[in-house]
mmCIF file of C-alpha atoms in Angstrom:
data_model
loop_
_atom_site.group_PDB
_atom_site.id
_atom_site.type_symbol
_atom_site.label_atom_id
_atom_site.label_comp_id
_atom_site.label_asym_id
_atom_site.label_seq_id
_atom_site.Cartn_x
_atom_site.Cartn_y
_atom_site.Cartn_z
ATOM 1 C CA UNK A 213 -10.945 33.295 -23.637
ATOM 2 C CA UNK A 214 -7.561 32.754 -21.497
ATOM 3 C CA UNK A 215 -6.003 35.372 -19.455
ATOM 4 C CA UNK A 216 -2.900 34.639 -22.184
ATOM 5 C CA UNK A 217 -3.482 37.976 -24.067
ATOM 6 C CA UNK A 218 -0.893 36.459 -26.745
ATOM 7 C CA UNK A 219 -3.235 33.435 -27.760
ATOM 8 C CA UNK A 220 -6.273 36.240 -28.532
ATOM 9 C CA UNK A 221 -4.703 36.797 -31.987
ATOM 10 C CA UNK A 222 -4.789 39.646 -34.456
ATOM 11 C CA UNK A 223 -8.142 41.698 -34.916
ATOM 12 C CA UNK A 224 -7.200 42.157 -38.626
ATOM 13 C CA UNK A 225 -6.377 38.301 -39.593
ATOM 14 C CA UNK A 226 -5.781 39.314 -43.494
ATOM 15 C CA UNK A 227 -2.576 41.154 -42.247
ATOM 16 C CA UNK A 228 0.046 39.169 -41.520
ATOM 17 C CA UNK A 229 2.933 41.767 -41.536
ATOM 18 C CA UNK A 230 3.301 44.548 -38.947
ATOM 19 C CA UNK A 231 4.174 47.831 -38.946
ATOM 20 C CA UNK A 232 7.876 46.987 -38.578
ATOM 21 C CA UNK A 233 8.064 44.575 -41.490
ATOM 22 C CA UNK A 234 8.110 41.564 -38.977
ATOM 23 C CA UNK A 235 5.716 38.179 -39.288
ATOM 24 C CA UNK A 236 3.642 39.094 -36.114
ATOM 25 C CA UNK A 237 1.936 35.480 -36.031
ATOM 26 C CA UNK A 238 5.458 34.203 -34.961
ATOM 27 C CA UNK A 239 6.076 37.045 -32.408
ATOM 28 C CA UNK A 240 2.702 35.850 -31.219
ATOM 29 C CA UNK A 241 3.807 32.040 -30.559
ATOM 30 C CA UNK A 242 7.049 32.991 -29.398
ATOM 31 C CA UNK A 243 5.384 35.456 -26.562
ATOM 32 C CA UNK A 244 2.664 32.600 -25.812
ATOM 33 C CA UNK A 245 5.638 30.309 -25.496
ATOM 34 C CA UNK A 246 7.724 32.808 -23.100
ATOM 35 C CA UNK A 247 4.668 33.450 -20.913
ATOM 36 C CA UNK A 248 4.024 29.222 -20.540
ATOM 37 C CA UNK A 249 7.746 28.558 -19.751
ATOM 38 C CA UNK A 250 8.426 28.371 -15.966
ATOM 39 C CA UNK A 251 11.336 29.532 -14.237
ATOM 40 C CA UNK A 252 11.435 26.097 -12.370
ATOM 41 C CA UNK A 253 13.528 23.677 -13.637
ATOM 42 C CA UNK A 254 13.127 21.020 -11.790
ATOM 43 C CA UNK A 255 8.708 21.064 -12.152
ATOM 44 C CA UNK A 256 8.771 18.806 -15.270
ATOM 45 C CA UNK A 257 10.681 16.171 -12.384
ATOM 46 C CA UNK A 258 8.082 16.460 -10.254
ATOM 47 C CA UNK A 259 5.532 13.864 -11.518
ATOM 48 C CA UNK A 260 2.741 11.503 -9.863
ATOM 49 C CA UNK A 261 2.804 7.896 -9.533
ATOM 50 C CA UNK A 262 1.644 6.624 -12.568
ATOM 51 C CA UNK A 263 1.892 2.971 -11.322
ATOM 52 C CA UNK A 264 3.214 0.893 -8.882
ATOM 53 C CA UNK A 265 6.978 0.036 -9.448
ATOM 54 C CA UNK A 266 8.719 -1.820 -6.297
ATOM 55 C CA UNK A 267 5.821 -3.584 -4.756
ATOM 56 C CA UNK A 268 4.629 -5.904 -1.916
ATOM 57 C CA UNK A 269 2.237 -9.088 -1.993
ATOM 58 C CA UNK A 270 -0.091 -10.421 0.378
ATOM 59 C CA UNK A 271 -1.029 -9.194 3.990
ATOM 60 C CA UNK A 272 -3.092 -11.291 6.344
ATOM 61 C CA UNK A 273 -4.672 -10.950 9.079
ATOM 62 C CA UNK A 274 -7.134 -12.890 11.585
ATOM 63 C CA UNK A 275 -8.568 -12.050 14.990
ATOM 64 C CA UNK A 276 -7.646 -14.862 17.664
ATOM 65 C CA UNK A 277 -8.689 -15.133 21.402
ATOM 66 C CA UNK A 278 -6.102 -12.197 23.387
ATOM 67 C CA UNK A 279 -6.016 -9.971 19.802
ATOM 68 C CA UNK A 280 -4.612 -9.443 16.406
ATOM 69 C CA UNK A 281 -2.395 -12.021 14.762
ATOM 70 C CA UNK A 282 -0.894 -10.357 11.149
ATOM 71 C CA UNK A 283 1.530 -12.109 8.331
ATOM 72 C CA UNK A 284 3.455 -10.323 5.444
ATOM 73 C CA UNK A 285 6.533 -11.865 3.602
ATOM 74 C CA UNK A 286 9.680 -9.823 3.302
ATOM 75 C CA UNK A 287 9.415 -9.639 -0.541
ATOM 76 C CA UNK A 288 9.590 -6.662 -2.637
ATOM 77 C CA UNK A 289 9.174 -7.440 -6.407
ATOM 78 C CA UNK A 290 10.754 -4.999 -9.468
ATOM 79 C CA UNK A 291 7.956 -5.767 -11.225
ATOM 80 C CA UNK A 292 8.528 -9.764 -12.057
ATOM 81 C CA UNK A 293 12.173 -9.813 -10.951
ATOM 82 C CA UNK A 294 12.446 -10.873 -6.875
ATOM 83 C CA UNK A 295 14.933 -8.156 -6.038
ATOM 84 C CA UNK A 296 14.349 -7.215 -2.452
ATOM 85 C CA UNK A 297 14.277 -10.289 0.095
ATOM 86 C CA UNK A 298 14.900 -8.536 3.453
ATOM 87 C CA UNK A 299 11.797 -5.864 3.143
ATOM 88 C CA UNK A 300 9.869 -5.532 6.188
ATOM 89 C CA UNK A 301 6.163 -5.096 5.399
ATOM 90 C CA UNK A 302 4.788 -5.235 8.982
ATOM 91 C CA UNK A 303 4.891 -1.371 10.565
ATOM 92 C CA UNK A 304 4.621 -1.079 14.096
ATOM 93 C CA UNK A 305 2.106 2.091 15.261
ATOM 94 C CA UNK A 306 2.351 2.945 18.416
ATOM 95 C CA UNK A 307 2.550 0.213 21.297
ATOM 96 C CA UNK A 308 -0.986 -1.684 20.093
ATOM 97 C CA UNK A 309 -1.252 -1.342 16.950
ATOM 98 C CA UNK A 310 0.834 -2.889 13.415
ATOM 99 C CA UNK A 311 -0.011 -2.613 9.782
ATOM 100 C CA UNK A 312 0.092 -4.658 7.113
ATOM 101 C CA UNK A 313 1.663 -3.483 3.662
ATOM 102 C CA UNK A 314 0.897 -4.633 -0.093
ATOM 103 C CA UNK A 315 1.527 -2.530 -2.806
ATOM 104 C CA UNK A 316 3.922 0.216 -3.952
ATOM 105 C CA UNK A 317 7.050 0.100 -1.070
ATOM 106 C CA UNK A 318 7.634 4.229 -2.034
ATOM 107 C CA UNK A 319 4.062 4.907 -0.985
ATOM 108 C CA UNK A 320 4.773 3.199 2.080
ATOM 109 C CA UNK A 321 7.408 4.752 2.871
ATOM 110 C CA UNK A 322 5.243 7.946 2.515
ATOM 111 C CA UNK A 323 2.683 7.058 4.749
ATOM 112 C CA UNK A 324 5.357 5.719 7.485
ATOM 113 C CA UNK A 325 6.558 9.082 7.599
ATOM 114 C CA UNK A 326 3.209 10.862 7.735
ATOM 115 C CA UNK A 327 2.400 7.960 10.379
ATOM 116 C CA UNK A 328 5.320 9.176 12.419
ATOM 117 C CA UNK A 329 4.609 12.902 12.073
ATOM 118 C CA UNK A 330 1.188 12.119 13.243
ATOM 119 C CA UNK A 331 2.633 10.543 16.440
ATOM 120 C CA UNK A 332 4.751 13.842 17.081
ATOM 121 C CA UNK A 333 2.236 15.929 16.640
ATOM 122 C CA UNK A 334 0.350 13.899 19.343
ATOM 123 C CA UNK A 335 3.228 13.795 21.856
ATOM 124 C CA UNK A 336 3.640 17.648 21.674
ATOM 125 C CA UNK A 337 0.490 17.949 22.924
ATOM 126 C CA UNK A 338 0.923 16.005 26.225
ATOM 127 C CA UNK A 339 -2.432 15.796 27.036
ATOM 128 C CA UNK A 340 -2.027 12.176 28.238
ATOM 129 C CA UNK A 341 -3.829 10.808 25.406
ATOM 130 C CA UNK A 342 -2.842 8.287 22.549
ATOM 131 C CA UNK A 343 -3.740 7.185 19.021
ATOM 132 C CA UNK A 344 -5.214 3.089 19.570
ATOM 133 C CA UNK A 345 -6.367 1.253 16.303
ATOM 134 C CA UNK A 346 -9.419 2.572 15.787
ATOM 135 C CA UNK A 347 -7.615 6.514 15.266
ATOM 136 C CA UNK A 348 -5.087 5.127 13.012
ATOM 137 C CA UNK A 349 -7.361 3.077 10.953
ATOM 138 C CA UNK A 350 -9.688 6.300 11.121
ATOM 139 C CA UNK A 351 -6.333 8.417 9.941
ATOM 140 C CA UNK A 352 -5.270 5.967 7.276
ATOM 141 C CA UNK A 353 -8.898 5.965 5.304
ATOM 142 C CA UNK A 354 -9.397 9.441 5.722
ATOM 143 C CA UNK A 355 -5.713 9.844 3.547
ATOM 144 C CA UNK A 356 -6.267 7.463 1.147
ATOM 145 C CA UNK A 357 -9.703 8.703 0.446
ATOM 146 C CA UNK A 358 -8.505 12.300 -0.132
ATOM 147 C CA UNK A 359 -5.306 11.222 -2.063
ATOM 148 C CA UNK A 360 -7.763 9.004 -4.410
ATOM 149 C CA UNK A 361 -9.292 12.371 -4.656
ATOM 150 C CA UNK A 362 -6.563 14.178 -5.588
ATOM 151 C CA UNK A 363 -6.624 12.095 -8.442
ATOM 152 C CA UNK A 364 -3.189 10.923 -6.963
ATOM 153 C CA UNK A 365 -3.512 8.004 -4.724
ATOM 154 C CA UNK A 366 -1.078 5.713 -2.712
ATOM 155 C CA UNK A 367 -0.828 2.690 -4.333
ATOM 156 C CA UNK A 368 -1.552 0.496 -1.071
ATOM 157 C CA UNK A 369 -4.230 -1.791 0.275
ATOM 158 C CA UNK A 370 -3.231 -1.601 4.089
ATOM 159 C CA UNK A 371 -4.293 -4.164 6.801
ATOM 160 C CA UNK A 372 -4.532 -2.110 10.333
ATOM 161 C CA UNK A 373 -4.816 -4.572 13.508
ATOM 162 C CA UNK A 374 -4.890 -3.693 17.101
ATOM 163 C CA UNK A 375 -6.188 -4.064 20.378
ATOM 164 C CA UNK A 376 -7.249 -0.786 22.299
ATOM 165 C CA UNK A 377 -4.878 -0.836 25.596
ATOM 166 C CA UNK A 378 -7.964 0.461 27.792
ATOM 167 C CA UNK A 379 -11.157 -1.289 26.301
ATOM 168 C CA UNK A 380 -9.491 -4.311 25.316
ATOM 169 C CA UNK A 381 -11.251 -3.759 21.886
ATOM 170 C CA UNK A 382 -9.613 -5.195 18.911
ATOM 171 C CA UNK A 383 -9.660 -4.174 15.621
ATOM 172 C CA UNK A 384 -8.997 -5.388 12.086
ATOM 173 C CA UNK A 385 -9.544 -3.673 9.376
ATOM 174 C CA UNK A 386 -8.715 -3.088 5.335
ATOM 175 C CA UNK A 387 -8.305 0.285 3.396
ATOM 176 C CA UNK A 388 -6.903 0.563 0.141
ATOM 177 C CA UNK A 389 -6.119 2.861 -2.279
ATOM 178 C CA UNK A 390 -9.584 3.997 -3.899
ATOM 179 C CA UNK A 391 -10.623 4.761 0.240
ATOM 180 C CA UNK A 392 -12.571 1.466 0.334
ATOM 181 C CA UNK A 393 -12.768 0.123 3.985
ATOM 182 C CA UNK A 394 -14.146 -2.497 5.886
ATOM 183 C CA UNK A 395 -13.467 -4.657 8.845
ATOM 184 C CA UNK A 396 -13.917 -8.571 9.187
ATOM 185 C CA UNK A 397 -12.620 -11.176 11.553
ATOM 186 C CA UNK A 398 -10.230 -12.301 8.537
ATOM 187 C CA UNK A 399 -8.512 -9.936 6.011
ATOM 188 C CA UNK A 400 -6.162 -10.748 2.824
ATOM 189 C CA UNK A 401 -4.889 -8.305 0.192
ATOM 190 C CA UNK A 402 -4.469 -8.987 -3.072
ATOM 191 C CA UNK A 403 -3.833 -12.670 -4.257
ATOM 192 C CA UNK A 404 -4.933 -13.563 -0.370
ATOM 193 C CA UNK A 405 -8.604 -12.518 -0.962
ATOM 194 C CA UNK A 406 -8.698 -15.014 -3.319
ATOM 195 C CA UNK A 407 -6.589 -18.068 -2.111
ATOM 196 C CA UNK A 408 -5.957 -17.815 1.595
ATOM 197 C CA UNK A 409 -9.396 -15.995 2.672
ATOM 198 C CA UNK A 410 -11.581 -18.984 1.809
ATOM 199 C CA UNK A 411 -8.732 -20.882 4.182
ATOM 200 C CA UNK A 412 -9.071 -18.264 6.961
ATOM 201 C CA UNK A 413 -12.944 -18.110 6.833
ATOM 202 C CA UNK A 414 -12.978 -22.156 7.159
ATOM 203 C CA UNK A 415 -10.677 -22.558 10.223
ATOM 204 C CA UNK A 416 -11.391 -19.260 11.833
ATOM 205 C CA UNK A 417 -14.719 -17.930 11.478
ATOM 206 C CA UNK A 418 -16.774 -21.199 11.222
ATOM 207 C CA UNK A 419 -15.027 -22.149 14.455
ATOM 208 C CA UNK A 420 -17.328 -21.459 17.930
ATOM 209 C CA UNK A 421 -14.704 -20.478 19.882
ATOM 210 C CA UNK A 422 -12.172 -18.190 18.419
ATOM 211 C CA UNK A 423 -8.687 -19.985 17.727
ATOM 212 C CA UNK A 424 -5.813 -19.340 20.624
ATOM 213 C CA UNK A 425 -2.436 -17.895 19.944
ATOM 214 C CA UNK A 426 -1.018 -21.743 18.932
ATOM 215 C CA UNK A 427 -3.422 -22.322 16.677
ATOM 216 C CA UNK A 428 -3.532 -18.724 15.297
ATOM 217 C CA UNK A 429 -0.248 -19.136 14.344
ATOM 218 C CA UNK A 430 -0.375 -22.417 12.886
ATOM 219 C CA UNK A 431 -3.202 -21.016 10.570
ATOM 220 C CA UNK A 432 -1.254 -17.957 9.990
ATOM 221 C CA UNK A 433 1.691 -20.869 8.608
ATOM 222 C CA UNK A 434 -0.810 -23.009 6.566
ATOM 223 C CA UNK A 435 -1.447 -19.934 4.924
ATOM 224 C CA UNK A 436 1.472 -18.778 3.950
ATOM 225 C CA UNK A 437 2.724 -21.987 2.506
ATOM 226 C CA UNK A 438 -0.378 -21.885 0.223
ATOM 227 C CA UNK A 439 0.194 -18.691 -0.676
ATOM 228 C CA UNK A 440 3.591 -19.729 -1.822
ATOM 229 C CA UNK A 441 2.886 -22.001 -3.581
ATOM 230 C CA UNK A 442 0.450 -20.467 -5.570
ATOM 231 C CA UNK A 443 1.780 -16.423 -5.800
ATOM 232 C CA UNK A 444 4.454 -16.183 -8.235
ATOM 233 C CA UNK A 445 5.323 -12.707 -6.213
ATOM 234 C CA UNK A 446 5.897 -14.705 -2.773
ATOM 235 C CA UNK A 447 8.591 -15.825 -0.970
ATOM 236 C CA UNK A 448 8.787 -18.585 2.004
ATOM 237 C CA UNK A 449 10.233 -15.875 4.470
ATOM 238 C CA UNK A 450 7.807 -14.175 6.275
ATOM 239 C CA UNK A 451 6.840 -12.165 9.585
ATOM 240 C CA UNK A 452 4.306 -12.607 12.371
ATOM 241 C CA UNK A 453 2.868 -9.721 14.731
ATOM 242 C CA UNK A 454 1.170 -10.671 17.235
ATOM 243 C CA UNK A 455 -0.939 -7.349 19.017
ATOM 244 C CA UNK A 456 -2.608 -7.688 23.043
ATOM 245 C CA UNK A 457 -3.990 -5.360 25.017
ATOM 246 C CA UNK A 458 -0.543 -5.417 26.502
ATOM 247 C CA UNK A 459 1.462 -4.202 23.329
ATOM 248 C CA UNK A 460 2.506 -5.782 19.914
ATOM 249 C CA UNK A 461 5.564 -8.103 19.011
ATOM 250 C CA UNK A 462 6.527 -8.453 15.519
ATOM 251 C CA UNK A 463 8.771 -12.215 14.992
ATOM 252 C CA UNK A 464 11.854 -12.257 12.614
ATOM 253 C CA UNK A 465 11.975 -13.820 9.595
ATOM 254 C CA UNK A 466 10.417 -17.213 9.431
ATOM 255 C CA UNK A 467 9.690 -19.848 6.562
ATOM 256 C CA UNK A 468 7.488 -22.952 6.450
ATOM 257 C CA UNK A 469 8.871 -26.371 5.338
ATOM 258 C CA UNK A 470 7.419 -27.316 1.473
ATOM 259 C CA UNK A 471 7.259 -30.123 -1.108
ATOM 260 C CA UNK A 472 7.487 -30.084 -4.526
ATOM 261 C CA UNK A 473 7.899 -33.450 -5.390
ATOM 262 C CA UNK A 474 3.945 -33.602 -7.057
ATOM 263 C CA UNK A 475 5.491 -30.923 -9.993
ATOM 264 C CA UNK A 476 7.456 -33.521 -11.196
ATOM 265 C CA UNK A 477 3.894 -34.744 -13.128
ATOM 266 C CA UNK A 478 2.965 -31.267 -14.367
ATOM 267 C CA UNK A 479 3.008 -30.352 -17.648
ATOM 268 C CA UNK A 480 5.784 -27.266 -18.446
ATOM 269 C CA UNK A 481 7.479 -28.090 -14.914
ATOM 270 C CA UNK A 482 11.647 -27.632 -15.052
ATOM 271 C CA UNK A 483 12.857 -29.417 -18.097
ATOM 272 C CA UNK A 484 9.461 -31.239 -19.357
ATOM 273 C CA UNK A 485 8.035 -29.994 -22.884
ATOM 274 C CA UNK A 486 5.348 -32.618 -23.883
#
């Protein structure tokens, strides 16, 4: 039984007439209907994310020699339509630590500006201390766990890299949107864990001595040339951040030279039907 005394209906159900010669099942409804309006208008605008809408592709990321080497492309795809080239994906926290965007570009948005309220929070309290890596990475699970929860979740999978400015300790890391975490030497999101990690495990982590910032980087490129090649949701202009123990750079836009003259033999490629 609900606390709506209107939905209890009539003791006597054979009478369907009142005293006043009025149909008192429809004075029912009507009062049920009266008490479940709100006096909001705007609360049937207010609605979850349902799915994602305007949305990132791949993140990378690999541990090198002095830190944290990370790679997004500056796509943002309306579903199948390339509509936003210029998107920056890579979010700098802090002075040593960056992360790494896939997903829906509203929920990051969101979690930029909890990121930042975070940091104010921090500096009001001038106790000389300051969120490395590890806190953020920490922060970011801990949210996407309880938003999951919520039954409302950001529709992310976030890379987190840094390099602790006292320690020296560097972290990578993964969290996405259900709260799963973990950290490795090499991290992709989406279509990466499938094409470019098997790339980064070979020339990174089967290596003895990890790679140095050259070779990082020219990993980093091979990478994202095979990723665009193979991601229909790509784009061959992408930035690098590179995170130390001294602080964290993040490149402009950059692209990798490509060839496409082997399509010319595929079946279905540019003006070929049989």
């Amino acid at each position: 039984m609900t606390a709506n005394f209107t939905s209890w209906g009539r003791p006597f159900t054979d009478a369907k007439m009142d005293m006043y010669g009025g149909d008192i099942t429809q004075r029912y409804q009507l009062g049920a209907q009266q008490l479940a309006a709100t006096s909001d208008n705007f609360t049937e605008g207010v609605q979850k994310t349902q799915q994602p809408i305007v949305t990132g592709t791949s993140v990378i990321g690999l541990k090198y020699k002095d830190g944290i080497m990370l790679a997004a492309d500056n796509l943002a795809s309306y579903g199948s339509l390339a509509r936003f080239k210029d998107i920056q994906r890579l979010y700098g926290v802090g002075d040593n630590t960056v992360i790494g965007a896939a997903g829906d570009m509203s929920d990051f948005q969101h979690v930029q500006h909890e990121l930042e309220s975070l940091f104010i929070d921090e500096y009001c309290n001038d106790d000389g201390h300051t969120l490395g890596p590890a806190q953020i990475y920490e922060y970011l699970s801990t949210l996407m766990y309880h938003r999951r929860s919520q039954l409302n979740p950001l529709w992310n999978a976030f890379v987190v890299g840094g390099v602790d400015p006292k320690s020296g300790e560097s972290t990578l890391a993964y969290v996405d949107l259900l709260g799963t975490t973990y950290s490795a030497k090499t991290i992709g999101t989406g279509y990466a864990s499938m094409i470019a990690i098997p790339l980064l495990r070979r020339l990174v982590e089967d290596r003895e001595e990890p790679p140095n910032e050259e070779e990082a980087l020219e990993i980093i490129k091979t990478c994202m040339k095979v990723l665009f090649y193979r991601d229909a949701r790509s784009l061959n202009k992408f930035q690098v951040a590179k995170i130390t123990k001294s602080g964290a750079d993040i490149s402009p836009s950059m692209s990798v030279e490509t060839e496409w003259g082997f399509a010319e033999g595929i079946r279905g490629y540019g003006a070929q039907t049989q």
